Coordinates of C-alpha atoms in Angstrom, one line a residue:
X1 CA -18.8 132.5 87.5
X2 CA -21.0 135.5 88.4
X3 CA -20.9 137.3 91.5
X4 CA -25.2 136.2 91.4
X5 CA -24.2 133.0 90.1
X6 CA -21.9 132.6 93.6
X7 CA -24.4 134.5 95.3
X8 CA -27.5 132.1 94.6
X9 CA -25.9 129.0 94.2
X10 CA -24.4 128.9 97.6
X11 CA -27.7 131.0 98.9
X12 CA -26.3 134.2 100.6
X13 CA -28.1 137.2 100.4
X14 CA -28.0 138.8 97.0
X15 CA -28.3 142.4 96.7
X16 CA -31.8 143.5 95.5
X17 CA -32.4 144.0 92.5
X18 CA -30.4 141.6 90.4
X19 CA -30.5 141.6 86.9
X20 CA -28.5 138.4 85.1
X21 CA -28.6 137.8 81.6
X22 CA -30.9 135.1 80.5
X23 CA -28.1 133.6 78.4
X24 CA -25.5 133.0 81.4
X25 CA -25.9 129.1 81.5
X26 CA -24.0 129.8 84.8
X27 CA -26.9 132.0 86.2
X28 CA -29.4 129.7 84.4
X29 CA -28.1 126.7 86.6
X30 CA -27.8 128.2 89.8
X31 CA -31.3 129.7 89.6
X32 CA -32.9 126.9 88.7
X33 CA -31.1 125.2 91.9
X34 CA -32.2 128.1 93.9
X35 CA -35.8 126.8 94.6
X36 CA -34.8 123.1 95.4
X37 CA -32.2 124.4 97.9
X38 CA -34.9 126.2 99.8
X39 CA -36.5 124.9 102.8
X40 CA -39.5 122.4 102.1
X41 CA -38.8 121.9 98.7
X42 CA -37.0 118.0 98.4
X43 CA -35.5 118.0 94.9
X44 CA -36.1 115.9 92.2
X45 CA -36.5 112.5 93.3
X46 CA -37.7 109.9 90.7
X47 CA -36.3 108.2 87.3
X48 CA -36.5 110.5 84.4
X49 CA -40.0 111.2 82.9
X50 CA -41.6 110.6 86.3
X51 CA -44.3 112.5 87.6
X52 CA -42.2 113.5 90.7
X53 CA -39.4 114.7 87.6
X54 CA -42.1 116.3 85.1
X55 CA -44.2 118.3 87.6
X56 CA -41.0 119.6 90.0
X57 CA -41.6 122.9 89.9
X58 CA -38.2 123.4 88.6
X59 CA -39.3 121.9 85.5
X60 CA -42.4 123.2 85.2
X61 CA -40.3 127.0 85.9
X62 CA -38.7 125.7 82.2
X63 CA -41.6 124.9 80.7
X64 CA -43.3 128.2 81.9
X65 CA -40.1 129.9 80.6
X66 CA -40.8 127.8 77.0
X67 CA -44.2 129.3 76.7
X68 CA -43.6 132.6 76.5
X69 CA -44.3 134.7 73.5
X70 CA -40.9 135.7 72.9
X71 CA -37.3 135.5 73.5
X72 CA -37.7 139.0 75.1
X73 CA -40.5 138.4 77.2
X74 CA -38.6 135.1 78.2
X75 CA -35.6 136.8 79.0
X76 CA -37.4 139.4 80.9
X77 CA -39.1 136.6 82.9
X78 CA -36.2 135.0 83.9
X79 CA -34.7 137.9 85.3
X80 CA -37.8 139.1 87.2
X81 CA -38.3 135.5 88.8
X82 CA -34.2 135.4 89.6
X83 CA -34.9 138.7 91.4
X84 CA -37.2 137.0 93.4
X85 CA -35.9 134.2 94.2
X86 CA -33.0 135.9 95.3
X87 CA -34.5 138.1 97.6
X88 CA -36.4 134.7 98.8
X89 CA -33.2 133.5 99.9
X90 CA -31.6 136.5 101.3
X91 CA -34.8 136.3 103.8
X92 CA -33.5 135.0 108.0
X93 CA -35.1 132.5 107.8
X94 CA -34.8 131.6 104.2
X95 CA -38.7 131.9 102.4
X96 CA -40.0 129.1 101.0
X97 CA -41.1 130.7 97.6
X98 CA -43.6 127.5 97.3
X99 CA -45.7 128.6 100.7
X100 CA -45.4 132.7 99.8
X101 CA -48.4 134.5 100.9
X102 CA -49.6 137.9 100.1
X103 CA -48.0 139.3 102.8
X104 CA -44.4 138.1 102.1
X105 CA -45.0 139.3 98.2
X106 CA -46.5 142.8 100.0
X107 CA -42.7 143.1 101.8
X108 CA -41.1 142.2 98.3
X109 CA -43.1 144.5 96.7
X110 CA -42.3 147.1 99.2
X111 CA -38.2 146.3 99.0
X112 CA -38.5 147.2 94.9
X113 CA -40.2 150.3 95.2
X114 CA -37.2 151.9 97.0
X115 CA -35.1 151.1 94.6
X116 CA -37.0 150.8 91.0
X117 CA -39.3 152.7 89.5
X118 CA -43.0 151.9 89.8
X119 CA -43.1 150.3 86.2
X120 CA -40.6 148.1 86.9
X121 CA -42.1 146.7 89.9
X122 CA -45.4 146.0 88.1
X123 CA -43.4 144.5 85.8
X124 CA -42.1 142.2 88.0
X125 CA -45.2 141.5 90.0
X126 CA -46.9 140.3 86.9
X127 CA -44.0 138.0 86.0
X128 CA -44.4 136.6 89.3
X129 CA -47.9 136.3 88.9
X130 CA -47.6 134.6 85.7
X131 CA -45.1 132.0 87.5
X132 CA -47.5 131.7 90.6
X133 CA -50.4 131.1 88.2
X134 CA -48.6 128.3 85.9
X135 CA -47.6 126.4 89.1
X136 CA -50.9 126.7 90.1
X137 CA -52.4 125.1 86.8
X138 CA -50.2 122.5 87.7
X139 CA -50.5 121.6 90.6
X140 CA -46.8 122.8 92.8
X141 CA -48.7 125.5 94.4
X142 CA -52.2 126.2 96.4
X143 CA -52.7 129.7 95.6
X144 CA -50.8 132.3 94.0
X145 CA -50.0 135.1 95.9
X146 CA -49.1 138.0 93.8
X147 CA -53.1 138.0 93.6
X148 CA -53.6 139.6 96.8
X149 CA -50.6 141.7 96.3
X150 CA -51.8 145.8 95.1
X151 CA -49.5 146.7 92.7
X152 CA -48.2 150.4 91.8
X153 CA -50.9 152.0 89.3
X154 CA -50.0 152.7 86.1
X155 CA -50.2 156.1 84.6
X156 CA -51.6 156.0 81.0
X157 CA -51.4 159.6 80.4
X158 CA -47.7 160.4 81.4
X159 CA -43.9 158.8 80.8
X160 CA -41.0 159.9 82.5
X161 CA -38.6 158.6 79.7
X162 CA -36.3 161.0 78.6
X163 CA -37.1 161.6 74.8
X164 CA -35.2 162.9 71.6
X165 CA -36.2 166.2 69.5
X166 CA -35.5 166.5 65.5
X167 CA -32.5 168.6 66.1
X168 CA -31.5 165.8 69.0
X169 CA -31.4 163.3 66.8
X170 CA -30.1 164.7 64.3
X171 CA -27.2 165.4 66.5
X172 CA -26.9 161.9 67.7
X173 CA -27.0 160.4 64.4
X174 CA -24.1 163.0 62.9
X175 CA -22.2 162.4 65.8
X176 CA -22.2 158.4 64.7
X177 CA -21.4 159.7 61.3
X178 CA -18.2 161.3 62.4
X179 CA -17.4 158.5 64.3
X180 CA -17.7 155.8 61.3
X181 CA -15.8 158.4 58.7
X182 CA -12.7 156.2 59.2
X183 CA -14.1 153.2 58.9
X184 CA -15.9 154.0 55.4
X185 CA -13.0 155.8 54.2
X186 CA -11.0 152.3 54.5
X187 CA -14.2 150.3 53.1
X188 CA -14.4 152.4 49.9
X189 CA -10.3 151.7 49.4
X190 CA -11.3 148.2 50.1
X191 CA -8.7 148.0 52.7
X192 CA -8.8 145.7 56.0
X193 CA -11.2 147.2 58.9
X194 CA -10.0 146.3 62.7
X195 CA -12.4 145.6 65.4
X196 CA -13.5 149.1 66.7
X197 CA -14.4 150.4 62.9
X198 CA -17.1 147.3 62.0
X199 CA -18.2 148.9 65.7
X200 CA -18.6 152.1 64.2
X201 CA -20.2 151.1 61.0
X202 CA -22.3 148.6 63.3
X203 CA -23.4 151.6 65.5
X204 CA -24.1 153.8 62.1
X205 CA -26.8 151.6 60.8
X206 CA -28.0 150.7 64.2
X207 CA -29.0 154.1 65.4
X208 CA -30.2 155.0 61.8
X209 CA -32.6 152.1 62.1
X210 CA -34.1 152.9 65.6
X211 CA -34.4 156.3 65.2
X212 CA -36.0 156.7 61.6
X213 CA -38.2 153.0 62.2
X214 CA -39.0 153.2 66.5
X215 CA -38.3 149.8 67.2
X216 CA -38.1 148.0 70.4
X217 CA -34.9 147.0 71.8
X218 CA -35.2 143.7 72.1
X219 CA -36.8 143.5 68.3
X220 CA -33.5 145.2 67.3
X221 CA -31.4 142.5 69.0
X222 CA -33.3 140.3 67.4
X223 CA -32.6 140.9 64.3
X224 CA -30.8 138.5 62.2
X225 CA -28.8 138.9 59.0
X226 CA -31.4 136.2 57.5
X227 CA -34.0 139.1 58.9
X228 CA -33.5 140.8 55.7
X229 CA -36.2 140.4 53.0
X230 CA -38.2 142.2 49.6
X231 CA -41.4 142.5 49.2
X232 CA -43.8 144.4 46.9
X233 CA -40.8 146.1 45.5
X234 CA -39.4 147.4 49.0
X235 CA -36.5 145.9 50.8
X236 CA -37.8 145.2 54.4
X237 CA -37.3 143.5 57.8
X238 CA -38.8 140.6 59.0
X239 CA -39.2 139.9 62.7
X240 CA -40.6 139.0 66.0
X241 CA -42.4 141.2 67.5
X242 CA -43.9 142.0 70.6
X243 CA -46.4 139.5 72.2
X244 CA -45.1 136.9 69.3
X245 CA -46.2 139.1 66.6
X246 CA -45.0 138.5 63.3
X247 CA -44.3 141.6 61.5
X248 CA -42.5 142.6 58.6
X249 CA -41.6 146.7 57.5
X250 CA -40.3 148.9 54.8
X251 CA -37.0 150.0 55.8
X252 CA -36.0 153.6 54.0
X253 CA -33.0 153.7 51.6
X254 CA -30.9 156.1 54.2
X255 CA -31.1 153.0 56.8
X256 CA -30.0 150.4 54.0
X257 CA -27.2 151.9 53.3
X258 CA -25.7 151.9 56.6
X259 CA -26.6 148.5 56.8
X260 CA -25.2 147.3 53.7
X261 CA -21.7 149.6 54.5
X262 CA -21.6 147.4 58.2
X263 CA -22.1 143.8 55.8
X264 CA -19.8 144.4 53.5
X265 CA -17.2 145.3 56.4
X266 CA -18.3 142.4 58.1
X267 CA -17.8 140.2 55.0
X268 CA -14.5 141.6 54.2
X269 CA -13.2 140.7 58.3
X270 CA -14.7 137.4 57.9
X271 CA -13.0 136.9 54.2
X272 CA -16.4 135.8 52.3
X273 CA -18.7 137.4 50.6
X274 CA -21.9 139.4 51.9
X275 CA -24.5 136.5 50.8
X276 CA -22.5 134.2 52.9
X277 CA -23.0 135.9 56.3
X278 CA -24.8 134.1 59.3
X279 CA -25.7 134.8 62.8
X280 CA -27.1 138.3 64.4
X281 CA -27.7 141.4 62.1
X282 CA -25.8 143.6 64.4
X283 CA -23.4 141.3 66.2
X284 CA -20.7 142.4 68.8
X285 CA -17.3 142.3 68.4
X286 CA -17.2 138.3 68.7
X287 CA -19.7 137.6 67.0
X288 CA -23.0 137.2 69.7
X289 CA -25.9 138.9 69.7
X290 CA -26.4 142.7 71.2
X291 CA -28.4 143.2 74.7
X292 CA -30.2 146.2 76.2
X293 CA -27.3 147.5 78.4
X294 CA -24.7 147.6 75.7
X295 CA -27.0 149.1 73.0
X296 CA -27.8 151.6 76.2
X297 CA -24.3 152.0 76.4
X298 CA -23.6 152.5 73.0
X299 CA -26.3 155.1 72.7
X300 CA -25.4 157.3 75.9
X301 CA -21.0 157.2 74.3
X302 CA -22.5 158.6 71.1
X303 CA -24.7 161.1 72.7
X304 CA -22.1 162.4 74.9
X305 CA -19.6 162.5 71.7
X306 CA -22.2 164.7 70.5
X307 CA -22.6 166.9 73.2
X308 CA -26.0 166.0 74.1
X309 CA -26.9 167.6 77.8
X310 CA -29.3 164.2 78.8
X311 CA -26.7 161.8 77.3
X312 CA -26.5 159.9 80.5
X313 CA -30.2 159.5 80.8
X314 CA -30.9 158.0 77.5
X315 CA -32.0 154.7 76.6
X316 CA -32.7 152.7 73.5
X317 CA -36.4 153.4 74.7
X318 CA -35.8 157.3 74.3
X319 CA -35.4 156.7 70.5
X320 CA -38.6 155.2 70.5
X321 CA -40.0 158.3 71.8
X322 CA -38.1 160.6 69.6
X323 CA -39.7 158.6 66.8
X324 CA -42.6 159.1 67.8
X325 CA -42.5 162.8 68.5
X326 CA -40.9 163.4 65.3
X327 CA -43.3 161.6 63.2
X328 CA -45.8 163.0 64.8
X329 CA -44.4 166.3 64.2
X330 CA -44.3 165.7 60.5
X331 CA -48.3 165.2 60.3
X332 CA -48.0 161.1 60.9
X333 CA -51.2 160.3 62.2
X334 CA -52.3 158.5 65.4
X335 CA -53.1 155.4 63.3
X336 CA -49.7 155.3 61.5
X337 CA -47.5 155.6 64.6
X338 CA -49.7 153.1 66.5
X339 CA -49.3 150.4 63.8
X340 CA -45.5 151.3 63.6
X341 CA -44.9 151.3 67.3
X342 CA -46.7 147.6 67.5
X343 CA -49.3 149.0 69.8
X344 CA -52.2 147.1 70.2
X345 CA -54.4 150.2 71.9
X346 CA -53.4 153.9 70.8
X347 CA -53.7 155.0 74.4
X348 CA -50.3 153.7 74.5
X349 CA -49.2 155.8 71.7
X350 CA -50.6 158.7 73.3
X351 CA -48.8 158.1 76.4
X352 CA -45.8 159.2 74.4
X353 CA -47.9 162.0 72.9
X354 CA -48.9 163.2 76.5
X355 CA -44.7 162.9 77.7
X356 CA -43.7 165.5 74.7
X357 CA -46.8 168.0 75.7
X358 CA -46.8 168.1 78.8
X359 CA -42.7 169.7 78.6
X360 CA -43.3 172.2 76.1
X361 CA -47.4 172.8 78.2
X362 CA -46.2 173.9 81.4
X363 CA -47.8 176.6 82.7
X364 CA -44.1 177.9 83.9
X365 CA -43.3 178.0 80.5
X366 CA -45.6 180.9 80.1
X367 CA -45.0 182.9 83.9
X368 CA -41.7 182.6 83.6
X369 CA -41.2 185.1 80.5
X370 CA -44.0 187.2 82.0
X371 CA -42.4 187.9 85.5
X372 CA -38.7 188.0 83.3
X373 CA -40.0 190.7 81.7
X374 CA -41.8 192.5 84.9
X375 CA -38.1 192.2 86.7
X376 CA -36.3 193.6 83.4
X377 CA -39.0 196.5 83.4
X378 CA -38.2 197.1 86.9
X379 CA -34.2 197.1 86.7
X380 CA -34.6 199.7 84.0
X381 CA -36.6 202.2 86.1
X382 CA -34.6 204.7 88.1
X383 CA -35.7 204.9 91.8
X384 CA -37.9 208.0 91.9
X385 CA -39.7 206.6 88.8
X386 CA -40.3 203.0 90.9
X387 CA -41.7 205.0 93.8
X388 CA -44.2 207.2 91.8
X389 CA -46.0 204.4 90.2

């Protein structure tokens, strides 16, 4: 069990801000115990398919949970509302999450933004909201009080994500080049490959597919081997995108490669042959599906492998932006990227536009060189000629 399994099923205080995977049927269970255990909230009392069963707002937390768009945005739910149920119960005296007002979401609010950014807080308050607003629909709750809540404003002209240039991904994808050369030099004998070289050739056609195609992170882990499709003489993806989206995209020949390489290691560890392979597209060593903080983890030991100075700060979301700067770069327009990206309103592309020029804009940029100079003019002057002018 989880230290926040242990944490919320026996109701101590849980550090703030707890993020559990959404496919911990551990955590699952003792979250979904958390808001019965909490003062003026009797549990489930009834035969199954009663009213008192159907509209507890533990069930109605699963069907909210259902409805979402997405496995990512259900995921990303779930830990949002665990968050705050957490810091519900960490509360002397406990808070009833059920008879929240304003004021108690104002104090929650205030607890996150000492120790998340601003976007994530908004994030989280409009999970909550969402939660507040089903149990509202339904009848568990009189009012929802994230409504009365202000939440952190969002900046639509800036991004504090650290982003890649040509030459940095370039660097990062060489560097998981080197790193696979083993690995393909054993798949071309058609010799056996051990664990950590499917990794490699696993983390070659990964980062080749986020940083030439800008995907999202959790579209990526989504991705299954079944994703894989042709259409109108190009071999694409097909996925879930986004908001439910179904999309499907031409994937360049440079990405396939990789991709095909990681199969046919994966076919010839698993003994059958490439056709007959099931499951995720780029699995883990046992076989499960990828998350966020190992493909952040993944990303950050390649980009210190290739001597990246920000390799600690990146993220799968700093591809995204390198995508989009270097598309941009090569005369893709607005339009293009936007569609690419999955944006539904360009501002949000130009949010990544606004992050590149504002670096390379700074007004410091340009005084800096012109008082440089001044002080180098200045060192190179003898003291008689200094005092004369």
């Amino acid at each position: 069990m989880t230290a926040t399994a242990r944490a919320l099923a026996r109701g101590a205080p849980t550090p703030l801000p707890v993020t559990p995977r959404a496919d911990d049927p551990v955590v699952w269970a003792a979250a979904v115990r958390c808001l019965p255990a909490l003062p003026a909230v009797p549990p489930p009392d009834g035969e199954a398919g009663s009213d008192q069963v159907r509209y507890h707002p533990v069930a109605l937390t699963a069907a909210w949970l259902a409805e979402a768009d997405s496995m990512h945005t259900r995921r990303g739910y779930f830990r949002d509302l665990v968050v705050y149920l957490a810091w519900c119960a960490s509360r002397h005296p406990r808070l009833d999450p059920l008879s929240a007002r304003a004021a108690d979401v104002g104090v929650f609010r205030a607890a996150l933004r000492t120790q998340v950014a601003d976007s994530t807080v908004r994030r989280r308050l409009a999970a909550l909201s969402s939660w507040y607003t089903y149990l509202l629909a339904n009848g568990a709750v009189a009012f929802n009080p994230v409504a009365g809540v202000k939440r952190p404003r969002a900046r639509r002209d800036a991004s504090t994500t650290v982003s890649l240039s040509y030459d940095d991904s370039g660097r990062l994808l060489d560097a998981a080049e080197e790193i696979a050369a083993a690995a393909l030099a054993h798949l071309r004998a058609r010799r056996p490959l051990v664990g950590q070289q499917l990794v490699a050739l696993r983390n070659r056609a990964l980062l080749r597919l986020m940083v030439t195609m800008g995907p999202r992170v959790g579209e990526v882990a989504s991705l299954d081997v079944a994703s894989q499709s042709y259409n109108q003489g190009r071999r694409t993806l097909r996925y879930t995108a986004k908001g439910g989206v179904r999309r499907e995209r031409s994937v360049d020949a440079y990405v396939w490669d990789a991709v095909d390489d990681y199969l046919a290691g994966r076919a010839t560890a698993d003994a059958v042959p490439v056709p007959a392979l099931t499951g995720p597209l780029f699995a883990t060593s046992s076989g499960g599906r990828l998350d966020e903080p190992a493909v952040r983890k993944l990303i950050q030991r390649i980009a210190r492998y290739a001597g990246l100075p920000m390799a600690d700060r990146l993220s799968p979301h700093s591809l995204r932006h390198g995508f989009n700067t270097v598309a941009r770069q090569q005369g893709v327009d607005l339009e293009r990227r936007q569609r690419a990206m999955g944006h539904a309103d360009p501002r949000t592309t130009q949010v990544y536009d606004h992050a590149h020029d504002d670096l390379h804009d700074e007004p410091g940029l340009v005084l800096g060189p012109l008082y440089g100079a001044r002080a180098s003019r200045r060192a190179g002057q003898t003291p008689s000629e200094d005092s004369s002018s």
